[in-house]
PDB file of C-alpha atoms in Angstrom:
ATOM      1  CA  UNK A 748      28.138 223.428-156.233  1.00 59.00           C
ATOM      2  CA  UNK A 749      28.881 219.911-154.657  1.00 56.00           C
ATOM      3  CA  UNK A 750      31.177 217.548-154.913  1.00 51.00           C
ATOM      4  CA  UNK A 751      29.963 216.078-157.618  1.00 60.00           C
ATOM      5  CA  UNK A 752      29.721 219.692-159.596  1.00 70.00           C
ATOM      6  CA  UNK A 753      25.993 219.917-159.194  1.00 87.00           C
ATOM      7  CA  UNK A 754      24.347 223.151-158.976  1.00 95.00           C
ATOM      8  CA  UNK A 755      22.326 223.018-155.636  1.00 97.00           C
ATOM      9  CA  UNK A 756      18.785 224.616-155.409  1.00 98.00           C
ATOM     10  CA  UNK A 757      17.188 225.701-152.268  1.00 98.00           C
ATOM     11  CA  UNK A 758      13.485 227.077-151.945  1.00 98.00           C
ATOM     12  CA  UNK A 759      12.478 229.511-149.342  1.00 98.00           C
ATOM     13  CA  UNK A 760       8.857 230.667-148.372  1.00 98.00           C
ATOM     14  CA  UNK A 761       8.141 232.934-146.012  1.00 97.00           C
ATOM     15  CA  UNK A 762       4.757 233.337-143.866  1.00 97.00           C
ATOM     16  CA  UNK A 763       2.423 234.832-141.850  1.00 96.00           C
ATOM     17  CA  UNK A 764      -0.779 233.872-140.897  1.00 95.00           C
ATOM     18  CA  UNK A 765      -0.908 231.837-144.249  1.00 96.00           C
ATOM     19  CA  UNK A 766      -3.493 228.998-142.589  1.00 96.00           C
ATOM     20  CA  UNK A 767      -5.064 228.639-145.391  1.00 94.00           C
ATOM     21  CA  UNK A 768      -2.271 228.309-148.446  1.00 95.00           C
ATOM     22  CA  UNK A 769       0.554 227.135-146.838  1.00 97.00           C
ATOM     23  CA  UNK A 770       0.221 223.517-146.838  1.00 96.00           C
ATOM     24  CA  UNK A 771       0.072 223.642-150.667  1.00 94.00           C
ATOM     25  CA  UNK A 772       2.904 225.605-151.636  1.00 96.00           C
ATOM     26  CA  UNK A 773       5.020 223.940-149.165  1.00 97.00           C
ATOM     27  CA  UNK A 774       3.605 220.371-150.595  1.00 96.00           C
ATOM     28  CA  UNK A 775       4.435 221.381-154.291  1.00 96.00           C
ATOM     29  CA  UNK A 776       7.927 222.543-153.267  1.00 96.00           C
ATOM     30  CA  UNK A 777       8.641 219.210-151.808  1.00 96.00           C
ATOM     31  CA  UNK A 778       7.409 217.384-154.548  1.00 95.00           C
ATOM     32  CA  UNK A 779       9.837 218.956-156.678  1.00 94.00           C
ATOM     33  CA  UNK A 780      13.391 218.462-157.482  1.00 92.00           C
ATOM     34  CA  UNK A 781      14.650 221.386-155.007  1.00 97.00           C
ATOM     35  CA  UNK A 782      17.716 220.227-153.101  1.00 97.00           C
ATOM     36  CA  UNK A 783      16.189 221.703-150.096  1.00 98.00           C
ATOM     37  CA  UNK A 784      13.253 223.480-149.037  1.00 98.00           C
ATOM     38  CA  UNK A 785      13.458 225.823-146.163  1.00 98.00           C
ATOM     39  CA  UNK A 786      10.483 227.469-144.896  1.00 98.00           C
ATOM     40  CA  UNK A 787      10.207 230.727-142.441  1.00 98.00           C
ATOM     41  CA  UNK A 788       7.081 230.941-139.874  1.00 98.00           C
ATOM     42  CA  UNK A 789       6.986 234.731-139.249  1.00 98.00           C
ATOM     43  CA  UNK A 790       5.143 234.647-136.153  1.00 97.00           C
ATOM     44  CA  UNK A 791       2.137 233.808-137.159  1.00 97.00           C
ATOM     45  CA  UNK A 792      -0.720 234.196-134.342  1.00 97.00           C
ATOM     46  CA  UNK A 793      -3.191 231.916-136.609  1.00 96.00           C
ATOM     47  CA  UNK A 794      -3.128 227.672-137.320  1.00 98.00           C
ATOM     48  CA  UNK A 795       0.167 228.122-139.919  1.00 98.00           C
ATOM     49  CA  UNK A 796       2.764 226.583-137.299  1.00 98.00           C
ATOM     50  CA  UNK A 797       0.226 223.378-136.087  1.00 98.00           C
ATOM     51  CA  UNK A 798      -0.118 223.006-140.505  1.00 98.00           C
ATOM     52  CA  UNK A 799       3.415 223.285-140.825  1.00 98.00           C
ATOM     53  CA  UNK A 800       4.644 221.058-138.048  1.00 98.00           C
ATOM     54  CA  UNK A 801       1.656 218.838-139.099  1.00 97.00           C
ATOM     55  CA  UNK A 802       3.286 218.646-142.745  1.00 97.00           C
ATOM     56  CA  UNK A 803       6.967 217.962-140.914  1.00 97.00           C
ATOM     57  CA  UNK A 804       5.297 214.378-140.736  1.00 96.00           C
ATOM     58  CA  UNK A 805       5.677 213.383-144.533  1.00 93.00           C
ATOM     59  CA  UNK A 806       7.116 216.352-146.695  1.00 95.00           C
ATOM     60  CA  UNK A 807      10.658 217.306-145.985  1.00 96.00           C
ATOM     61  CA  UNK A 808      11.694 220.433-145.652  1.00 98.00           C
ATOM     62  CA  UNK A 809      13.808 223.030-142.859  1.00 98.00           C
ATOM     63  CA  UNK A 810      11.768 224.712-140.500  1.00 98.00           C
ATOM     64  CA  UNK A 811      12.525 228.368-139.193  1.00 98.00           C
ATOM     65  CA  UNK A 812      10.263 229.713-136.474  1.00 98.00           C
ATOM     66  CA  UNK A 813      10.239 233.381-135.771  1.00 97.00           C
ATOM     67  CA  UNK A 814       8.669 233.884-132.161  1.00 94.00           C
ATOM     68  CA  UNK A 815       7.458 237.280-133.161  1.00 96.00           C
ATOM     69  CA  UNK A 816       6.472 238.954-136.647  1.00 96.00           C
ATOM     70  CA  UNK A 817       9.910 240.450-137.646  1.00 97.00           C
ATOM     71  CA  UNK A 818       8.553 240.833-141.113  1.00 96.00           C
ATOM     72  CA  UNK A 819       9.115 239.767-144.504  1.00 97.00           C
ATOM     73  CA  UNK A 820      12.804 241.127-144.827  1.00 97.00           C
ATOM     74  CA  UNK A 821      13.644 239.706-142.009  1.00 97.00           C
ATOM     75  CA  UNK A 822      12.327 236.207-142.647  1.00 98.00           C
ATOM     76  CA  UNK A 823      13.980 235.834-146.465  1.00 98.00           C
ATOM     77  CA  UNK A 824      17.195 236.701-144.567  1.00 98.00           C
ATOM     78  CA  UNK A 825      16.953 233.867-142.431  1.00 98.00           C
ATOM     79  CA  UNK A 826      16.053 231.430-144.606  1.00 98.00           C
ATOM     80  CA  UNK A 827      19.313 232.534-146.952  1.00 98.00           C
ATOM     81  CA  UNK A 828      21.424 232.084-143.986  1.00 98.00           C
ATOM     82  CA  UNK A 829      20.160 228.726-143.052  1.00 97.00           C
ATOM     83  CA  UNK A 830      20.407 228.122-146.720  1.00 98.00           C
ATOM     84  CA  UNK A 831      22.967 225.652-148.746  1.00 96.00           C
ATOM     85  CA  UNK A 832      22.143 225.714-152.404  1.00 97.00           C
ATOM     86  CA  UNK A 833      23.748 227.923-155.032  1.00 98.00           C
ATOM     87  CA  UNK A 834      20.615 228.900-156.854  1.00 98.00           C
ATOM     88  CA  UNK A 835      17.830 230.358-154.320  1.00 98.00           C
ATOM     89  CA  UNK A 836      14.216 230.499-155.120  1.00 98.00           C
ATOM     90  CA  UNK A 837      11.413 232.537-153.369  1.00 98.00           C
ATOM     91  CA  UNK A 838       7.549 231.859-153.217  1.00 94.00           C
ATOM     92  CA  UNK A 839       4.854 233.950-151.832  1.00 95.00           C
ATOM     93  CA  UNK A 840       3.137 231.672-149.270  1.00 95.00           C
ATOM     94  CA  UNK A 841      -0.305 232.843-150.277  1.00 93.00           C
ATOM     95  CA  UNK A 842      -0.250 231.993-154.084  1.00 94.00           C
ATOM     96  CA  UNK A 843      -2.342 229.373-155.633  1.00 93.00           C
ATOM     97  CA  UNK A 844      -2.345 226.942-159.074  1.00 94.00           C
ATOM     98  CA  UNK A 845       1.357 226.779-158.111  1.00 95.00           C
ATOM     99  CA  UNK A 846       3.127 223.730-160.599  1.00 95.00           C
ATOM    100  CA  UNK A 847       5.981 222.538-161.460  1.00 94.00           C
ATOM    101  CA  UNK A 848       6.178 224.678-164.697  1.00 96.00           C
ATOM    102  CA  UNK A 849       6.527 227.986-162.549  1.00 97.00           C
ATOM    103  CA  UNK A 850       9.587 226.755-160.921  1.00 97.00           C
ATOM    104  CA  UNK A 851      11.568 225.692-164.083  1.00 97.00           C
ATOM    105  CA  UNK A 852      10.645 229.388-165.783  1.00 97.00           C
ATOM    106  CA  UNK A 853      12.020 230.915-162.378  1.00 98.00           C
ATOM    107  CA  UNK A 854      15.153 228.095-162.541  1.00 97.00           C
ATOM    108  CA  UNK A 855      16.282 227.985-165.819  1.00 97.00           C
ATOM    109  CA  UNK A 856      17.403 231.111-166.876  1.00 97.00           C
ATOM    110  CA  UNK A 857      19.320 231.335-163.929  1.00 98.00           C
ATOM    111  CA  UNK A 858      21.319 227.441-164.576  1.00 96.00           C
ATOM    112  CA  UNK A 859      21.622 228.663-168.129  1.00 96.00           C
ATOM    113  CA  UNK A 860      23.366 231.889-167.007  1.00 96.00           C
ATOM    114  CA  UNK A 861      21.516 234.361-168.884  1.00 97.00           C
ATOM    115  CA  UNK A 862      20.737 236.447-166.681  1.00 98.00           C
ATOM    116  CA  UNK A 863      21.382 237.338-163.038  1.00 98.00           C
ATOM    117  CA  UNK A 864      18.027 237.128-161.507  1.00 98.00           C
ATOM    118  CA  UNK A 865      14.701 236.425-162.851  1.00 98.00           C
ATOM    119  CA  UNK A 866      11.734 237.739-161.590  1.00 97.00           C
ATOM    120  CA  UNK A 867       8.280 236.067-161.745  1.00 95.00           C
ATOM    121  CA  UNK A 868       4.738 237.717-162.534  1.00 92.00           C
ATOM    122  CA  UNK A 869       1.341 235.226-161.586  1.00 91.00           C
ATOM    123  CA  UNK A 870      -0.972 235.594-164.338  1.00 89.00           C
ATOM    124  CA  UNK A 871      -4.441 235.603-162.501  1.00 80.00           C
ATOM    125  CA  UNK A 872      -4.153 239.049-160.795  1.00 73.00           C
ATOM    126  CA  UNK A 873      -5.985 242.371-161.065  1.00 62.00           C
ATOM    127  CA  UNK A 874      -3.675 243.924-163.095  1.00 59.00           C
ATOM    128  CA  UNK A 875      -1.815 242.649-166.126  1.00 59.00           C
ATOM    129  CA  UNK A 876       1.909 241.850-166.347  1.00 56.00           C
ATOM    130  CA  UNK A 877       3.000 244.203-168.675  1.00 59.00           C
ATOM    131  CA  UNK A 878       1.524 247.103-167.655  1.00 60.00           C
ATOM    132  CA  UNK A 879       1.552 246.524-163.622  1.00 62.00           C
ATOM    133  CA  UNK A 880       4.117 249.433-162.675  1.00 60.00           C
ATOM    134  CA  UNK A 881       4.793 246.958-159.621  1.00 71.00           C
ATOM    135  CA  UNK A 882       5.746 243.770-161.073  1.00 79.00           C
ATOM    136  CA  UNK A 883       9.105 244.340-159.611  1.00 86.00           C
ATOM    137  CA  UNK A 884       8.343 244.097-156.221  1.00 88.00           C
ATOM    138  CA  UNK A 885       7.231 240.253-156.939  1.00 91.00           C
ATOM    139  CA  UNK A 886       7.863 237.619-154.429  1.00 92.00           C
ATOM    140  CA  UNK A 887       8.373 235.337-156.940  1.00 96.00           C
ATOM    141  CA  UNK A 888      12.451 235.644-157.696  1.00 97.00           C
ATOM    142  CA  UNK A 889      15.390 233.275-158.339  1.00 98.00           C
ATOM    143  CA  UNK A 890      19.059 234.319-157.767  1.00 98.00           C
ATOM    144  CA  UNK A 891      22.240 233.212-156.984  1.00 98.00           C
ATOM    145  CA  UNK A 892      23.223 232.916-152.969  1.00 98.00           C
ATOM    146  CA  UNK A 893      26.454 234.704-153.483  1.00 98.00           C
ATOM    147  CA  UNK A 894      25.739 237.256-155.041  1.00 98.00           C
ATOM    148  CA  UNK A 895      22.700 237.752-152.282  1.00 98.00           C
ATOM    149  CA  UNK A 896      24.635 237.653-149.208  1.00 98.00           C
ATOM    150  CA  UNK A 897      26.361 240.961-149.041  1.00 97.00           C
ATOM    151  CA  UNK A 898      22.997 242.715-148.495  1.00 98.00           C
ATOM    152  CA  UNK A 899      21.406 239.794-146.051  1.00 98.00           C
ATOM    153  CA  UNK A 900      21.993 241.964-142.975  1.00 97.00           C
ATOM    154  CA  UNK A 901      20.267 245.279-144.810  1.00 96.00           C
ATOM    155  CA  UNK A 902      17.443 242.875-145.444  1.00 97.00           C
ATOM    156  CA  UNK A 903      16.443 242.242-142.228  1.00 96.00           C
ATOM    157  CA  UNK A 904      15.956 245.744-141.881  1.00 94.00           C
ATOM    158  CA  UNK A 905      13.633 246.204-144.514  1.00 95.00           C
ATOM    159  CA  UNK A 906      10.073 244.706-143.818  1.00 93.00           C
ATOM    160  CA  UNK A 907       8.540 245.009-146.929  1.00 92.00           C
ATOM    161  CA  UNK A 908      10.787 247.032-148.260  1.00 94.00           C
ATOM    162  CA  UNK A 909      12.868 244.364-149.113  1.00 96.00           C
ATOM    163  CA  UNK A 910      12.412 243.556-152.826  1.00 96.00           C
ATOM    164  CA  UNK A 911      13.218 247.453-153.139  1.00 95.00           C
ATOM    165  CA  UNK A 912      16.366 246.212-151.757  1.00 97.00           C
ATOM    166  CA  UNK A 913      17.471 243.706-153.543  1.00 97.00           C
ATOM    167  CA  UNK A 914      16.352 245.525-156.977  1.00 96.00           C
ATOM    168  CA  UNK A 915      17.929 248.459-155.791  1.00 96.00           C
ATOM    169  CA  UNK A 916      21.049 246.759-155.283  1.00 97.00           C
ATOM    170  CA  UNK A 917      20.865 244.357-158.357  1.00 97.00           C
ATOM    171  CA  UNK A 918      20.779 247.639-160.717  1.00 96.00           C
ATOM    172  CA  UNK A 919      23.432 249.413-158.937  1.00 96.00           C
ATOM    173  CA  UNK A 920      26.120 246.257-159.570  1.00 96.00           C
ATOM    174  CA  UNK A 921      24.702 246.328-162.519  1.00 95.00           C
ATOM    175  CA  UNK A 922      22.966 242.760-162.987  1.00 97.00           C
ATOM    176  CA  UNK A 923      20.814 241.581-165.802  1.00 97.00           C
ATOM    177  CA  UNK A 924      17.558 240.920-164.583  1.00 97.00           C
ATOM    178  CA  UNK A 925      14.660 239.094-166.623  1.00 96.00           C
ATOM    179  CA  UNK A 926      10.798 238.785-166.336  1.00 95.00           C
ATOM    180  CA  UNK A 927       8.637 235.811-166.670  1.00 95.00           C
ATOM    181  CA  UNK A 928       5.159 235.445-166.725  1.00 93.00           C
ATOM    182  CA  UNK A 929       3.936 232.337-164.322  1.00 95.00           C
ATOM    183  CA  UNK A 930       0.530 231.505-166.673  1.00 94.00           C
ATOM    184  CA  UNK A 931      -2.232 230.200-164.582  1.00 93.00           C
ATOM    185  CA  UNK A 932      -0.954 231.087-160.649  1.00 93.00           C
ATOM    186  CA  UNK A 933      -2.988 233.488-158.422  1.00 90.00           C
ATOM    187  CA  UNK A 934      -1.982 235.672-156.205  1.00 84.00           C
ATOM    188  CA  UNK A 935      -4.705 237.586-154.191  1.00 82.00           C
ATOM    189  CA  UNK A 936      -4.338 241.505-153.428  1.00 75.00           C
ATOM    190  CA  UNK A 937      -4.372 242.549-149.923  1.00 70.00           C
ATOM    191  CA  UNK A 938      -8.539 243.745-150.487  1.00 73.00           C
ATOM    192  CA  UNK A 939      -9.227 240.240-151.528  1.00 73.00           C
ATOM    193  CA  UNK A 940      -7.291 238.468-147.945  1.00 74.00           C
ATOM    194  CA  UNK A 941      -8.794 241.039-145.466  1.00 74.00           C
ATOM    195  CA  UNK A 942     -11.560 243.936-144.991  1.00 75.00           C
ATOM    196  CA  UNK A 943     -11.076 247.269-147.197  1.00 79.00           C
ATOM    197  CA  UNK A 944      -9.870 249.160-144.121  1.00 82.00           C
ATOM    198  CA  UNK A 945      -6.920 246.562-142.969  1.00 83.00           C
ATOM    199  CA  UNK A 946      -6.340 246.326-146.779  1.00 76.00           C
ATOM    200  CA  UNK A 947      -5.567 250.174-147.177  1.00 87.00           C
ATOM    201  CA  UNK A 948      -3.762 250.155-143.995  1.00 84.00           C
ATOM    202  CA  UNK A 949      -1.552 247.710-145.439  1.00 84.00           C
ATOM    203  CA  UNK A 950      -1.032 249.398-148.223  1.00 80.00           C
ATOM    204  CA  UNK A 951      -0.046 252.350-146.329  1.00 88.00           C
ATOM    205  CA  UNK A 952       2.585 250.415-144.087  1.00 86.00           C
ATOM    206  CA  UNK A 953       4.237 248.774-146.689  1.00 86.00           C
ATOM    207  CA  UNK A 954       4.156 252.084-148.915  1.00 87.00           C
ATOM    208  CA  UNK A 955       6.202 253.405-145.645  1.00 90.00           C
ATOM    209  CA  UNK A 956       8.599 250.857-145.455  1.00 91.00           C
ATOM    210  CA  UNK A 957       9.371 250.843-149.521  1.00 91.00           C
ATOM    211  CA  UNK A 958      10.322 254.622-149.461  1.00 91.00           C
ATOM    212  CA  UNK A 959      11.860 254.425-146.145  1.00 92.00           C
ATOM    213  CA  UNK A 960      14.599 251.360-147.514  1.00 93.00           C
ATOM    214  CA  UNK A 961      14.898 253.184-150.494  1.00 90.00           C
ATOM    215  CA  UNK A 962      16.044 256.683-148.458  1.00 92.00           C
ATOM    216  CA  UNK A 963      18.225 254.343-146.769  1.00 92.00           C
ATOM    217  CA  UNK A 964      19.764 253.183-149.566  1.00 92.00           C
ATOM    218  CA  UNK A 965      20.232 256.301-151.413  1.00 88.00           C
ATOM    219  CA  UNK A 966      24.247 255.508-152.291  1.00 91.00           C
ATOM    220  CA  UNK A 967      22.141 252.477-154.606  1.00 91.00           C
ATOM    221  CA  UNK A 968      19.890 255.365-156.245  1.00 87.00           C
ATOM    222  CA  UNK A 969      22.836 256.971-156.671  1.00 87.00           C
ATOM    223  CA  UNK A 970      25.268 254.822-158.540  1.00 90.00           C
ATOM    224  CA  UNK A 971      22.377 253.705-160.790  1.00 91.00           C
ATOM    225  CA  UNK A 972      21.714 257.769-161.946  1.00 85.00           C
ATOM    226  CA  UNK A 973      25.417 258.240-162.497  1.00 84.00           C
ATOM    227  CA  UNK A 974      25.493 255.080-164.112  1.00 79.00           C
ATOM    228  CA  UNK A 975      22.600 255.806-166.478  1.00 78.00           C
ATOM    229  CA  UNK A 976      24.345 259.211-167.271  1.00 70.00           C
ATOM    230  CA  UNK A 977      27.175 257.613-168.152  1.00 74.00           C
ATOM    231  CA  UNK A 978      25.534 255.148-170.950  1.00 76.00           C
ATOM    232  CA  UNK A 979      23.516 258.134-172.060  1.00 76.00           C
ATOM    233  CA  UNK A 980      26.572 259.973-172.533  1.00 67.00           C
TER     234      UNK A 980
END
């Protein structure tokens, strides 16, 4: 909090080669009530850094460049530790119909403390919210900072692997975590960005780098069975 016992909010999104969807996101963010806005160029080879220095010009917001692709774990970590507010929200920078109305269902719970992080699911995808088995790997998440930062050097290990990280990790201190459907925002699959080949490749890669954080991790896995065994005890 500040000073004046106000609960600071900081957005972060993260991107690569997001030409085409960046400016919006970043432009809603802005327009909102966020105390900052901090956004992480993951060495993007495309037009995102000349629309995001462009955008420098009349929205307001932190800019983190990343002179090669380090990947997405790697990015969210650097935008926590450039970070200030107590309350930190992420966005996909690839998402569209983002409003206002999808940051408050993110926000609230959180300023309310109900719950320890809140996870958000965009309506308009291929496979519905309650029965996608991968809704917890969303990029759409609000948390608090502090109780982020003792994993924000794992992260930037992680790659994609890094919401297996933090969920992982949440479940093992045993946080409350609650899920929120975003009505109305899009998020495109990796077959609708890119050719069917690249697309599976993808897939592949970031299949690769969830198992391989969550092998990593393993003491996480752990505490969460024995702590399971214990409440079914």
């Amino acid at each position: 909090m500040n000073a004046n016992g106000k609960t600071k909010i900081t957005a972060i999104i993260c991107a690569y080669n997001e030409e085409k969807t960046i400016e919006e996101i970043v432009c809603k963010a802005t327009d909102y009530f966020f105390d900052e806005v901090i956004v992480v160029n993951d060495g993007s080879t495309d037009k995102t850094d000349a629309v995001l220095k462009n955008l420098l010009n009349y929205c307001s917001f932190k800019y983190i460049v990343l002179v090669e692709n380090m990947g997405k774990g790697h990015a969210m970590a650097s935008g926590i530790e450039l970070s200030c507010g107590d309350i930190i929200v992420f966005f996909d920078s690839d998402l569209s119909n983002l409003k206002e109305e999808h940051f408050e269902k993110l926000i609230v719970p959180i300023l309310n403390k109900e719950v320890d992080m809140v996870l958000g699911q965009p309506s308009e995808t291929t496979v519905d919210f309650r029965k996608n088995p991968l809704k917890s790997l969303s990029g759409q998440r609000s948390l608090l900072r502090k109780d982020i930062l003792p994993i924000v050097d794992k992260m930037k290990e992680t790659r994609y692997g890094v919401e297996t990280l933090i969920n992982l990790y949440y479940r093992a201190e045993g946080k409350n975590v609650k899920y929120v459907l975003l009505n109305g925002l899009a998020h495109p699959n990796k077959f609708e960005k890119t050719s069917p080949s690249k697309a599976m490749t993808e897939f592949i890669k970031a299949g690769h780098q969830i198992v391989t954080t969550a092998l990593k991790n393993f003491s996480y896995v752990s505490r969460i069975a024995n702590s399971t065994k214990k409440n079914n005890d």
